[in-house]
């Protein structure tokens, strides 16, 4: 009997490549999300630092233009934090989208692998039947040979 050949092997190979690619894309998206979160942490820490400096300055004598500069900078940091939170949300949505794509590809690959296993079991069963048939023929040939 011929060697086992799975007709859909090229498709399975493509699914495996797509899965690897999707894993890489997901990894990049997760890395970008972490970078965005780190930027947000830096902005929040910076804002808190300037707020505490502002509070220290207001307890003593300070020029108005200096206080105005602090308030403008702190409000600008707050805007940047809002913008960064939007970036985080976008990066998080990106991660979710890549994760869903990866899950879909993995499911398709697993379906193909199960089909391949099923076909291989059928192949082994047919191989066993052929082997049994040959054994029966040999036994019947020897029996007929002995009878003659």
mmCIF file of C-alpha atoms in Angstrom:
data_model
loop_
_atom_site.group_PDB
_atom_site.id
_atom_site.type_symbol
_atom_site.label_atom_id
_atom_site.label_comp_id
_atom_site.label_asym_id
_atom_site.label_seq_id
_atom_site.Cartn_x
_atom_site.Cartn_y
_atom_site.Cartn_z
ATOM 1 C CA UNK A 1 0.000 0.000 0.000
ATOM 2 C CA UNK A 2 1.133 3.552 -0.682
ATOM 3 C CA UNK A 3 2.650 5.843 1.908
ATOM 4 C CA UNK A 4 0.182 7.946 3.955
ATOM 5 C CA UNK A 5 -0.533 11.248 2.296
ATOM 6 C CA UNK A 6 -2.829 13.891 3.775
ATOM 7 C CA UNK A 7 -4.517 15.827 0.981
ATOM 8 C CA UNK A 8 -4.916 18.962 3.087
ATOM 9 C CA UNK A 9 -1.301 19.070 4.309
ATOM 10 C CA UNK A 10 -0.490 22.248 2.320
ATOM 11 C CA UNK A 11 -3.464 23.982 3.964
ATOM 12 C CA UNK A 12 -2.327 22.745 7.375
ATOM 13 C CA UNK A 13 1.154 24.103 6.689
ATOM 14 C CA UNK A 14 -0.325 27.485 5.787
ATOM 15 C CA UNK A 15 -2.391 27.505 8.984
ATOM 16 C CA UNK A 16 0.746 26.770 11.011
ATOM 17 C CA UNK A 17 2.551 29.672 9.308
ATOM 18 C CA UNK A 18 -0.439 31.959 9.906
ATOM 19 C CA UNK A 19 -0.474 30.924 13.557
ATOM 20 C CA UNK A 20 3.215 31.763 13.946
ATOM 21 C CA UNK A 21 2.657 35.109 12.257
ATOM 22 C CA UNK A 22 -0.365 35.847 14.456
ATOM 23 C CA UNK A 23 1.667 34.986 17.565
ATOM 24 C CA UNK A 24 4.365 37.438 16.479
ATOM 25 C CA UNK A 25 1.816 40.171 15.805
ATOM 26 C CA UNK A 26 0.161 39.544 19.165
ATOM 27 C CA UNK A 27 3.549 39.746 20.867
ATOM 28 C CA UNK A 28 4.276 43.077 19.191
ATOM 29 C CA UNK A 29 0.844 44.405 20.148
ATOM 30 C CA UNK A 30 1.313 43.351 23.781
ATOM 31 C CA UNK A 31 4.739 44.985 23.814
ATOM 32 C CA UNK A 32 3.268 48.217 22.426
ATOM 33 C CA UNK A 33 0.515 48.116 25.061
ATOM 34 C CA UNK A 34 3.114 47.778 27.810
ATOM 35 C CA UNK A 35 5.084 50.706 26.355
ATOM 36 C CA UNK A 36 1.949 52.863 26.323
ATOM 37 C CA UNK A 37 1.190 51.897 29.930
ATOM 38 C CA UNK A 38 4.749 52.786 30.910
ATOM 39 C CA UNK A 39 4.379 56.205 29.256
ATOM 40 C CA UNK A 40 1.151 56.763 31.191
ATOM 41 C CA UNK A 41 2.838 55.788 34.479
ATOM 42 C CA UNK A 42 5.639 58.238 33.748
ATOM 43 C CA UNK A 43 3.166 61.041 33.020
ATOM 44 C CA UNK A 44 1.161 60.347 36.181
ATOM 45 C CA UNK A 45 4.324 60.278 38.319
ATOM 46 C CA UNK A 46 5.523 63.487 36.705
ATOM 47 C CA UNK A 47 2.150 65.159 37.306
ATOM 48 C CA UNK A 48 2.112 64.075 40.961
ATOM 49 C CA UNK A 49 5.643 65.392 41.407
ATOM 50 C CA UNK A 50 4.699 68.800 39.993
ATOM 51 C CA UNK A 51 1.506 68.913 42.057
ATOM 52 C CA UNK A 52 3.496 68.333 45.248
ATOM 53 C CA UNK A 53 6.018 71.005 44.174
ATOM 54 C CA UNK A 54 3.120 73.348 43.432
ATOM 55 C CA UNK A 55 1.668 72.741 46.892
ATOM 56 C CA UNK A 56 5.038 73.434 48.498
ATOM 57 C CA UNK A 57 5.382 76.656 46.527
ATOM 58 C CA UNK A 58 1.900 77.879 47.496
ATOM 59 C CA UNK A 59 2.719 77.518 51.198
ATOM 60 C CA UNK A 60 5.468 80.122 50.851
ATOM 61 C CA UNK A 61 5.847 83.382 48.996
ATOM 62 C CA UNK A 62 6.019 82.782 45.220
ATOM 63 C CA UNK A 63 5.545 84.907 42.135
ATOM 64 C CA UNK A 64 2.240 84.632 40.292
ATOM 65 C CA UNK A 65 3.840 83.893 36.931
ATOM 66 C CA UNK A 66 5.667 80.941 38.482
ATOM 67 C CA UNK A 67 2.396 79.564 39.907
ATOM 68 C CA UNK A 68 0.714 80.145 36.583
ATOM 69 C CA UNK A 69 3.476 78.156 34.865
ATOM 70 C CA UNK A 70 2.948 75.288 37.279
ATOM 71 C CA UNK A 71 -0.814 75.242 36.732
ATOM 72 C CA UNK A 72 -0.403 75.373 32.951
ATOM 73 C CA UNK A 73 2.164 72.565 33.002
ATOM 74 C CA UNK A 74 0.053 70.427 35.350
ATOM 75 C CA UNK A 75 -3.036 70.916 33.170
ATOM 76 C CA UNK A 76 -0.972 70.040 30.082
ATOM 77 C CA UNK A 77 0.195 66.865 31.827
ATOM 78 C CA UNK A 78 -3.441 66.031 32.617
ATOM 79 C CA UNK A 79 -4.304 66.417 28.920
ATOM 80 C CA UNK A 80 -1.351 64.227 27.969
ATOM 81 C CA UNK A 81 -2.504 61.606 30.474
ATOM 82 C CA UNK A 82 -5.971 61.624 28.898
ATOM 83 C CA UNK A 83 -4.430 61.258 25.453
ATOM 84 C CA UNK A 84 -2.196 58.468 26.728
ATOM 85 C CA UNK A 85 -5.210 56.663 28.207
ATOM 86 C CA UNK A 86 -6.806 56.780 24.747
ATOM 87 C CA UNK A 87 -3.598 55.324 23.307
ATOM 88 C CA UNK A 88 -3.719 52.569 25.924
ATOM 89 C CA UNK A 89 -7.332 51.811 25.046
ATOM 90 C CA UNK A 90 -6.446 51.646 21.348
ATOM 91 C CA UNK A 91 -3.457 49.378 22.024
ATOM 92 C CA UNK A 92 -5.605 47.179 24.250
ATOM 93 C CA UNK A 93 -8.243 46.876 21.521
ATOM 94 C CA UNK A 94 -5.455 45.976 19.109
ATOM 95 C CA UNK A 95 -4.241 43.225 21.454
ATOM 96 C CA UNK A 96 -7.792 41.875 21.760
ATOM 97 C CA UNK A 97 -8.211 41.846 17.997
ATOM 98 C CA UNK A 98 -4.910 40.002 17.448
ATOM 99 C CA UNK A 99 -5.802 37.558 20.226
ATOM 100 C CA UNK A 100 -9.175 36.796 18.580
ATOM 101 C CA UNK A 101 -7.467 36.272 15.229
ATOM 102 C CA UNK A 102 -4.959 33.916 16.839
ATOM 103 C CA UNK A 103 -7.713 31.938 18.553
ATOM 104 C CA UNK A 104 -9.562 31.574 15.251
ATOM 105 C CA UNK A 105 -6.418 30.368 13.445
ATOM 106 C CA UNK A 106 -5.568 27.922 16.245
ATOM 107 C CA UNK A 107 -9.070 26.456 16.088
ATOM 108 C CA UNK A 108 -8.794 25.990 12.326
ATOM 109 C CA UNK A 109 -5.372 24.358 12.708
ATOM 110 C CA UNK A 110 -6.624 21.996 15.393
ATOM 111 C CA UNK A 111 -9.572 20.986 13.212
ATOM 112 C CA UNK A 112 -7.179 20.148 10.373
ATOM 113 C CA UNK A 113 -4.885 18.226 12.719
ATOM 114 C CA UNK A 114 -7.801 16.175 14.058
ATOM 115 C CA UNK A 115 -8.892 15.447 10.509
ATOM 116 C CA UNK A 116 -5.340 14.371 9.692
ATOM 117 C CA UNK A 117 -5.296 12.053 12.729
ATOM 118 C CA UNK A 118 -8.631 10.565 11.690
ATOM 119 C CA UNK A 119 -7.403 9.970 8.145
ATOM 120 C CA UNK A 120 -4.198 8.427 9.488
ATOM 121 C CA UNK A 121 -6.182 6.032 11.684
ATOM 122 C CA UNK A 122 -8.270 5.076 8.650
ATOM 123 C CA UNK A 123 -5.050 4.523 6.706
ATOM 124 C CA UNK A 124 -3.683 2.275 9.473
ATOM 125 C CA UNK A 125 -6.963 0.350 9.571
ATOM 126 C CA UNK A 126 -6.844 -0.208 5.810
ATOM 127 C CA UNK A 127 -3.217 -1.235 6.110
ATOM 128 C CA UNK A 128 -4.182 -3.778 8.784
ATOM 129 C CA UNK A 129 -7.000 -5.124 6.634
ATOM 130 C CA UNK A 130 -4.665 -5.532 3.655
ATOM 131 C CA UNK A 131 -2.127 -7.295 5.853
ATOM 132 C CA UNK A 132 -4.820 -9.628 7.197
ATOM 133 C CA UNK A 133 -6.037 -10.325 3.653
ATOM 134 C CA UNK A 134 -2.502 -11.247 2.552
ATOM 135 C CA UNK A 135 -2.083 -13.532 5.565
ATOM 136 C CA UNK A 136 -5.383 -15.227 4.790
ATOM 137 C CA UNK A 137 -4.306 -15.729 1.178
ATOM 138 C CA UNK A 138 -0.984 -17.221 2.282
ATOM 139 C CA UNK A 139 -2.705 -19.542 4.746
ATOM 140 C CA UNK A 140 -5.324 -20.624 2.203
ATOM 141 C CA UNK A 141 -2.608 -21.169 -0.420
ATOM 142 C CA UNK A 142 -0.595 -23.361 1.944
ATOM 143 C CA UNK A 143 -3.709 -25.256 2.983
ATOM 144 C CA UNK A 144 -4.669 -25.891 -0.641
ATOM 145 C CA UNK A 145 -1.108 -26.864 -1.439
ATOM 146 C CA UNK A 146 -1.142 -29.415 1.421
ATOM 147 C CA UNK A 147 -4.495 -30.808 0.267
ATOM 148 C CA UNK A 148 -3.193 -31.450 -3.200
#
